[in-house]
C-alpha cells in the first residue's frame, strides 16, 4: 500500500509540473481578430491550430477564458500547448488576466484575441505601440475533467 501511495504522489506531481512552474518575462504580445463571441466560440471557424484537438470541448470550456496563440520562449509547443492556460501580466500596469491557448503563432510571444488585448491594455500604450510587453506563467485552468488524458499512471499489483 505504501509503495502505491508513493507512486500515486509522484504521478500527481508530474501532472502538476506539466502545467505550472513555466514562466517568461518581457514577452511581446500582439493581437489577432479571433473574435470568438462572433463565431460562437468555434475554434474551427477561426482556423485555430488547436481545433483538431479542442473543437469538440464543451462551450463552457471554450468560452471560460479569452483566447491566445502561443509561441513564447518558455513552455510547450504545438499540440502540447493546446488548451493550457496562462496568467499574463501587463509589464507597465501590472494588470493580470488568464487566457487559454487555442492557436500557435510565429512572433516569439503571444497573439491575444483583440478583445483580450483591448481589456488588458489598461493604459492604452499597447494600442499606441501595436503590442504589449507581458510576463506569463502557466497556470491550472481549473477545468473539470473532460476526457483529457495527457498523463496516465497505471499501477500493477
PDB file of C-alpha atoms in Angstrom:
ATOM      1  CA  UNK A   1       0.000   0.000   0.000  1.00  0.00           C
ATOM      2  CA  UNK A   2       2.807   2.428   0.879  1.00  0.00           C
ATOM      3  CA  UNK A   3       4.520   1.855  -2.488  1.00  0.00           C
ATOM      4  CA  UNK A   4       1.270   2.640  -4.339  1.00  0.00           C
ATOM      5  CA  UNK A   5       0.834   5.846  -2.316  1.00  0.00           C
ATOM      6  CA  UNK A   6       4.343   6.992  -3.210  1.00  0.00           C
ATOM      7  CA  UNK A   7       3.801   6.174  -6.889  1.00  0.00           C
ATOM      8  CA  UNK A   8       0.450   7.965  -6.884  1.00  0.00           C
ATOM      9  CA  UNK A   9       2.100  11.030  -5.339  1.00  0.00           C
ATOM     10  CA  UNK A  10       4.835  11.034  -7.985  1.00  0.00           C
ATOM     11  CA  UNK A  11       2.210  10.726 -10.705  1.00  0.00           C
ATOM     12  CA  UNK A  12       0.295  13.711  -9.335  1.00  0.00           C
ATOM     13  CA  UNK A  13       3.498  15.764  -9.116  1.00  0.00           C
ATOM     14  CA  UNK A  14       4.216  15.041 -12.771  1.00  0.00           C
ATOM     15  CA  UNK A  15       0.742  16.289 -13.692  1.00  0.00           C
ATOM     16  CA  UNK A  16       1.243  19.488 -11.718  1.00  0.00           C
ATOM     17  CA  UNK A  17       4.710  20.007 -13.163  1.00  0.00           C
ATOM     18  CA  UNK A  18       3.349  19.864 -16.694  1.00  0.00           C
ATOM     19  CA  UNK A  19       1.170  22.923 -16.147  1.00  0.00           C
ATOM     20  CA  UNK A  20       2.985  25.000 -13.563  1.00  0.00           C
ATOM     21  CA  UNK A  21       6.423  26.347 -12.995  1.00  0.00           C
ATOM     22  CA  UNK A  22       6.926  27.621 -16.523  1.00  0.00           C
ATOM     23  CA  UNK A  23       7.182  31.367 -16.872  1.00  0.00           C
ATOM     24  CA  UNK A  24       8.726  34.064 -19.012  1.00  0.00           C
ATOM     25  CA  UNK A  25       9.183  37.809 -18.679  1.00  0.00           C
ATOM     26  CA  UNK A  26       9.363  40.707 -21.143  1.00  0.00           C
ATOM     27  CA  UNK A  27       7.476  38.867 -23.877  1.00  0.00           C
ATOM     28  CA  UNK A  28       5.843  40.669 -26.807  1.00  0.00           C
ATOM     29  CA  UNK A  29       2.068  40.267 -27.070  1.00  0.00           C
ATOM     30  CA  UNK A  30       0.284  41.358 -30.242  1.00  0.00           C
ATOM     31  CA  UNK A  31      -3.380  40.886 -31.156  1.00  0.00           C
ATOM     32  CA  UNK A  32      -5.368  38.770 -33.586  1.00  0.00           C
ATOM     33  CA  UNK A  33      -9.018  39.055 -34.650  1.00  0.00           C
ATOM     34  CA  UNK A  34     -10.352  35.722 -33.368  1.00  0.00           C
ATOM     35  CA  UNK A  35     -13.474  37.444 -32.001  1.00  0.00           C
ATOM     36  CA  UNK A  36     -14.836  34.184 -30.541  1.00  0.00           C
ATOM     37  CA  UNK A  37     -18.126  35.788 -29.479  1.00  0.00           C
ATOM     38  CA  UNK A  38     -18.907  36.499 -33.157  1.00  0.00           C
ATOM     39  CA  UNK A  39     -18.052  32.911 -34.105  1.00  0.00           C
ATOM     40  CA  UNK A  40     -19.972  31.136 -31.320  1.00  0.00           C
ATOM     41  CA  UNK A  41     -16.651  30.183 -29.698  1.00  0.00           C
ATOM     42  CA  UNK A  42     -15.998  27.831 -32.641  1.00  0.00           C
ATOM     43  CA  UNK A  43     -12.280  27.054 -32.927  1.00  0.00           C
ATOM     44  CA  UNK A  44     -12.737  25.623 -36.423  1.00  0.00           C
ATOM     45  CA  UNK A  45     -14.451  28.787 -37.668  1.00  0.00           C
ATOM     46  CA  UNK A  46     -11.343  30.820 -36.818  1.00  0.00           C
ATOM     47  CA  UNK A  47      -8.929  28.149 -38.110  1.00  0.00           C
ATOM     48  CA  UNK A  48      -7.211  27.812 -34.737  1.00  0.00           C
ATOM     49  CA  UNK A  49      -4.389  25.259 -34.708  1.00  0.00           C
ATOM     50  CA  UNK A  50      -5.801  23.588 -31.595  1.00  0.00           C
ATOM     51  CA  UNK A  51      -9.209  22.974 -33.183  1.00  0.00           C
ATOM     52  CA  UNK A  52      -8.002  19.497 -34.185  1.00  0.00           C
ATOM     53  CA  UNK A  53      -7.947  18.523 -30.504  1.00  0.00           C
ATOM     54  CA  UNK A  54     -10.201  21.033 -28.758  1.00  0.00           C
ATOM     55  CA  UNK A  55     -13.040  21.967 -31.152  1.00  0.00           C
ATOM     56  CA  UNK A  56     -15.418  19.457 -29.574  1.00  0.00           C
ATOM     57  CA  UNK A  57     -14.804  20.552 -25.996  1.00  0.00           C
ATOM     58  CA  UNK A  58     -17.938  21.942 -24.309  1.00  0.00           C
ATOM     59  CA  UNK A  59     -18.894  25.564 -24.919  1.00  0.00           C
ATOM     60  CA  UNK A  60     -18.271  26.244 -21.225  1.00  0.00           C
ATOM     61  CA  UNK A  61     -14.650  25.133 -21.719  1.00  0.00           C
ATOM     62  CA  UNK A  62     -14.132  27.111 -24.948  1.00  0.00           C
ATOM     63  CA  UNK A  63     -15.648  30.296 -23.526  1.00  0.00           C
ATOM     64  CA  UNK A  64     -14.228  30.221 -19.990  1.00  0.00           C
ATOM     65  CA  UNK A  65     -11.162  32.346 -20.854  1.00  0.00           C
ATOM     66  CA  UNK A  66     -10.091  34.706 -23.589  1.00  0.00           C
ATOM     67  CA  UNK A  67      -8.157  33.146 -26.451  1.00  0.00           C
ATOM     68  CA  UNK A  68      -4.474  33.362 -27.252  1.00  0.00           C
ATOM     69  CA  UNK A  69      -1.955  31.964 -29.681  1.00  0.00           C
ATOM     70  CA  UNK A  70       1.259  30.840 -28.016  1.00  0.00           C
ATOM     71  CA  UNK A  71       4.806  30.812 -29.347  1.00  0.00           C
ATOM     72  CA  UNK A  72       6.562  32.057 -26.253  1.00  0.00           C
ATOM     73  CA  UNK A  73      10.180  31.399 -25.335  1.00  0.00           C
ATOM     74  CA  UNK A  74       9.301  29.104 -22.400  1.00  0.00           C
ATOM     75  CA  UNK A  75       6.714  26.338 -22.360  1.00  0.00           C
ATOM     76  CA  UNK A  76       5.284  23.563 -24.502  1.00  0.00           C
ATOM     77  CA  UNK A  77       4.767  23.951 -28.235  1.00  0.00           C
ATOM     78  CA  UNK A  78       2.343  22.555 -30.777  1.00  0.00           C
ATOM     79  CA  UNK A  79      -0.361  20.207 -29.534  1.00  0.00           C
ATOM     80  CA  UNK A  80       1.217  20.090 -26.056  1.00  0.00           C
ATOM     81  CA  UNK A  81       0.352  23.784 -25.561  1.00  0.00           C
ATOM     82  CA  UNK A  82      -3.266  23.453 -26.697  1.00  0.00           C
ATOM     83  CA  UNK A  83      -5.854  24.074 -24.002  1.00  0.00           C
ATOM     84  CA  UNK A  84      -3.307  25.217 -21.424  1.00  0.00           C
ATOM     85  CA  UNK A  85      -3.831  28.450 -19.530  1.00  0.00           C
ATOM     86  CA  UNK A  86      -1.541  31.403 -18.986  1.00  0.00           C
ATOM     87  CA  UNK A  87      -1.783  34.136 -16.395  1.00  0.00           C
ATOM     88  CA  UNK A  88      -0.463  37.156 -18.235  1.00  0.00           C
ATOM     89  CA  UNK A  89       0.704  40.337 -16.548  1.00  0.00           C
ATOM     90  CA  UNK A  90       0.985  43.693 -18.311  1.00  0.00           C
ATOM     91  CA  UNK A  91       4.538  44.854 -17.525  1.00  0.00           C
ATOM     92  CA  UNK A  92       3.552  48.543 -17.481  1.00  0.00           C
ATOM     93  CA  UNK A  93       0.356  48.414 -15.433  1.00  0.00           C
ATOM     94  CA  UNK A  94       0.533  45.055 -13.615  1.00  0.00           C
ATOM     95  CA  UNK A  95      -2.976  44.228 -14.905  1.00  0.00           C
ATOM     96  CA  UNK A  96      -3.476  40.451 -14.950  1.00  0.00           C
ATOM     97  CA  UNK A  97      -5.690  38.143 -16.946  1.00  0.00           C
ATOM     98  CA  UNK A  98      -5.945  34.407 -17.604  1.00  0.00           C
ATOM     99  CA  UNK A  99      -6.115  33.227 -21.217  1.00  0.00           C
ATOM    100  CA  UNK A 100      -6.433  29.829 -22.877  1.00  0.00           C
ATOM    101  CA  UNK A 101      -4.062  28.727 -25.631  1.00  0.00           C
ATOM    102  CA  UNK A 102      -6.056  27.855 -28.759  1.00  0.00           C
ATOM    103  CA  UNK A 103      -3.547  28.549 -31.514  1.00  0.00           C
ATOM    104  CA  UNK A 104       0.121  28.838 -32.324  1.00  0.00           C
ATOM    105  CA  UNK A 105       1.928  31.886 -33.675  1.00  0.00           C
ATOM    106  CA  UNK A 106       5.301  32.918 -35.032  1.00  0.00           C
ATOM    107  CA  UNK A 107       6.089  36.221 -33.311  1.00  0.00           C
ATOM    108  CA  UNK A 108       8.074  34.644 -30.471  1.00  0.00           C
ATOM    109  CA  UNK A 109       5.499  35.612 -27.851  1.00  0.00           C
ATOM    110  CA  UNK A 110       1.723  35.743 -27.649  1.00  0.00           C
ATOM    111  CA  UNK A 111      -1.032  36.719 -30.043  1.00  0.00           C
ATOM    112  CA  UNK A 112      -4.052  37.678 -27.936  1.00  0.00           C
ATOM    113  CA  UNK A 113      -7.618  37.914 -29.166  1.00  0.00           C
ATOM    114  CA  UNK A 114      -8.261  41.589 -29.919  1.00  0.00           C
ATOM    115  CA  UNK A 115     -10.883  41.818 -27.156  1.00  0.00           C
ATOM    116  CA  UNK A 116      -8.473  40.350 -24.610  1.00  0.00           C
ATOM    117  CA  UNK A 117      -5.754  42.729 -25.812  1.00  0.00           C
ATOM    118  CA  UNK A 118      -8.010  45.787 -25.505  1.00  0.00           C
ATOM    119  CA  UNK A 119      -9.232  44.881 -21.998  1.00  0.00           C
ATOM    120  CA  UNK A 120      -5.688  44.085 -20.916  1.00  0.00           C
ATOM    121  CA  UNK A 121      -4.221  47.309 -22.343  1.00  0.00           C
ATOM    122  CA  UNK A 122      -5.412  49.345 -19.364  1.00  0.00           C
ATOM    123  CA  UNK A 123      -3.346  52.455 -20.158  1.00  0.00           C
ATOM    124  CA  UNK A 124      -3.706  52.455 -23.973  1.00  0.00           C
ATOM    125  CA  UNK A 125       0.043  52.146 -24.509  1.00  0.00           C
ATOM    126  CA  UNK A 126      -0.240  48.747 -26.203  1.00  0.00           C
ATOM    127  CA  UNK A 127      -2.737  50.055 -28.731  1.00  0.00           C
ATOM    128  CA  UNK A 128      -0.485  53.036 -29.455  1.00  0.00           C
ATOM    129  CA  UNK A 129       2.571  50.813 -29.984  1.00  0.00           C
ATOM    130  CA  UNK A 130       0.765  47.866 -31.581  1.00  0.00           C
ATOM    131  CA  UNK A 131       1.971  45.470 -28.899  1.00  0.00           C
ATOM    132  CA  UNK A 132       2.279  44.952 -25.163  1.00  0.00           C
ATOM    133  CA  UNK A 133       5.181  43.676 -23.112  1.00  0.00           C
ATOM    134  CA  UNK A 134       3.951  40.969 -20.753  1.00  0.00           C
ATOM    135  CA  UNK A 135       5.085  38.322 -18.323  1.00  0.00           C
ATOM    136  CA  UNK A 136       3.347  34.957 -18.319  1.00  0.00           C
ATOM    137  CA  UNK A 137       3.001  31.956 -16.057  1.00  0.00           C
ATOM    138  CA  UNK A 138       1.423  28.641 -16.974  1.00  0.00           C
ATOM    139  CA  UNK A 139      -1.420  28.075 -14.516  1.00  0.00           C
ATOM    140  CA  UNK A 140      -4.080  25.477 -13.805  1.00  0.00           C
ATOM    141  CA  UNK A 141      -7.184  26.230 -15.891  1.00  0.00           C
ATOM    142  CA  UNK A 142      -9.433  24.952 -13.083  1.00  0.00           C
ATOM    143  CA  UNK A 143     -11.388  22.871 -15.608  1.00  0.00           C
ATOM    144  CA  UNK A 144     -13.449  19.889 -14.551  1.00  0.00           C
ATOM    145  CA  UNK A 145     -12.174  16.635 -16.050  1.00  0.00           C
ATOM    146  CA  UNK A 146     -13.347  16.402 -19.656  1.00  0.00           C
ATOM    147  CA  UNK A 147     -11.967  13.200 -21.058  1.00  0.00           C
ATOM    148  CA  UNK A 148      -8.396  14.521 -21.157  1.00  0.00           C
ATOM    149  CA  UNK A 149      -5.568  12.032 -20.783  1.00  0.00           C
ATOM    150  CA  UNK A 150      -2.254  13.834 -21.093  1.00  0.00           C
ATOM    151  CA  UNK A 151      -0.663  11.664 -18.397  1.00  0.00           C
ATOM    152  CA  UNK A 152      -1.763   8.177 -17.457  1.00  0.00           C
ATOM    153  CA  UNK A 153      -0.489   6.480 -14.321  1.00  0.00           C
ATOM    154  CA  UNK A 154      -1.004   2.735 -14.139  1.00  0.00           C
ATOM    155  CA  UNK A 155      -0.158   0.651 -11.094  1.00  0.00           C
ATOM    156  CA  UNK A 156       0.152  -3.104 -11.302  1.00  0.00           C
ATOM    157  CA  UNK A 157      -0.014  -5.080  -8.061  1.00  0.00           C
TER     158      UNK A 157
END
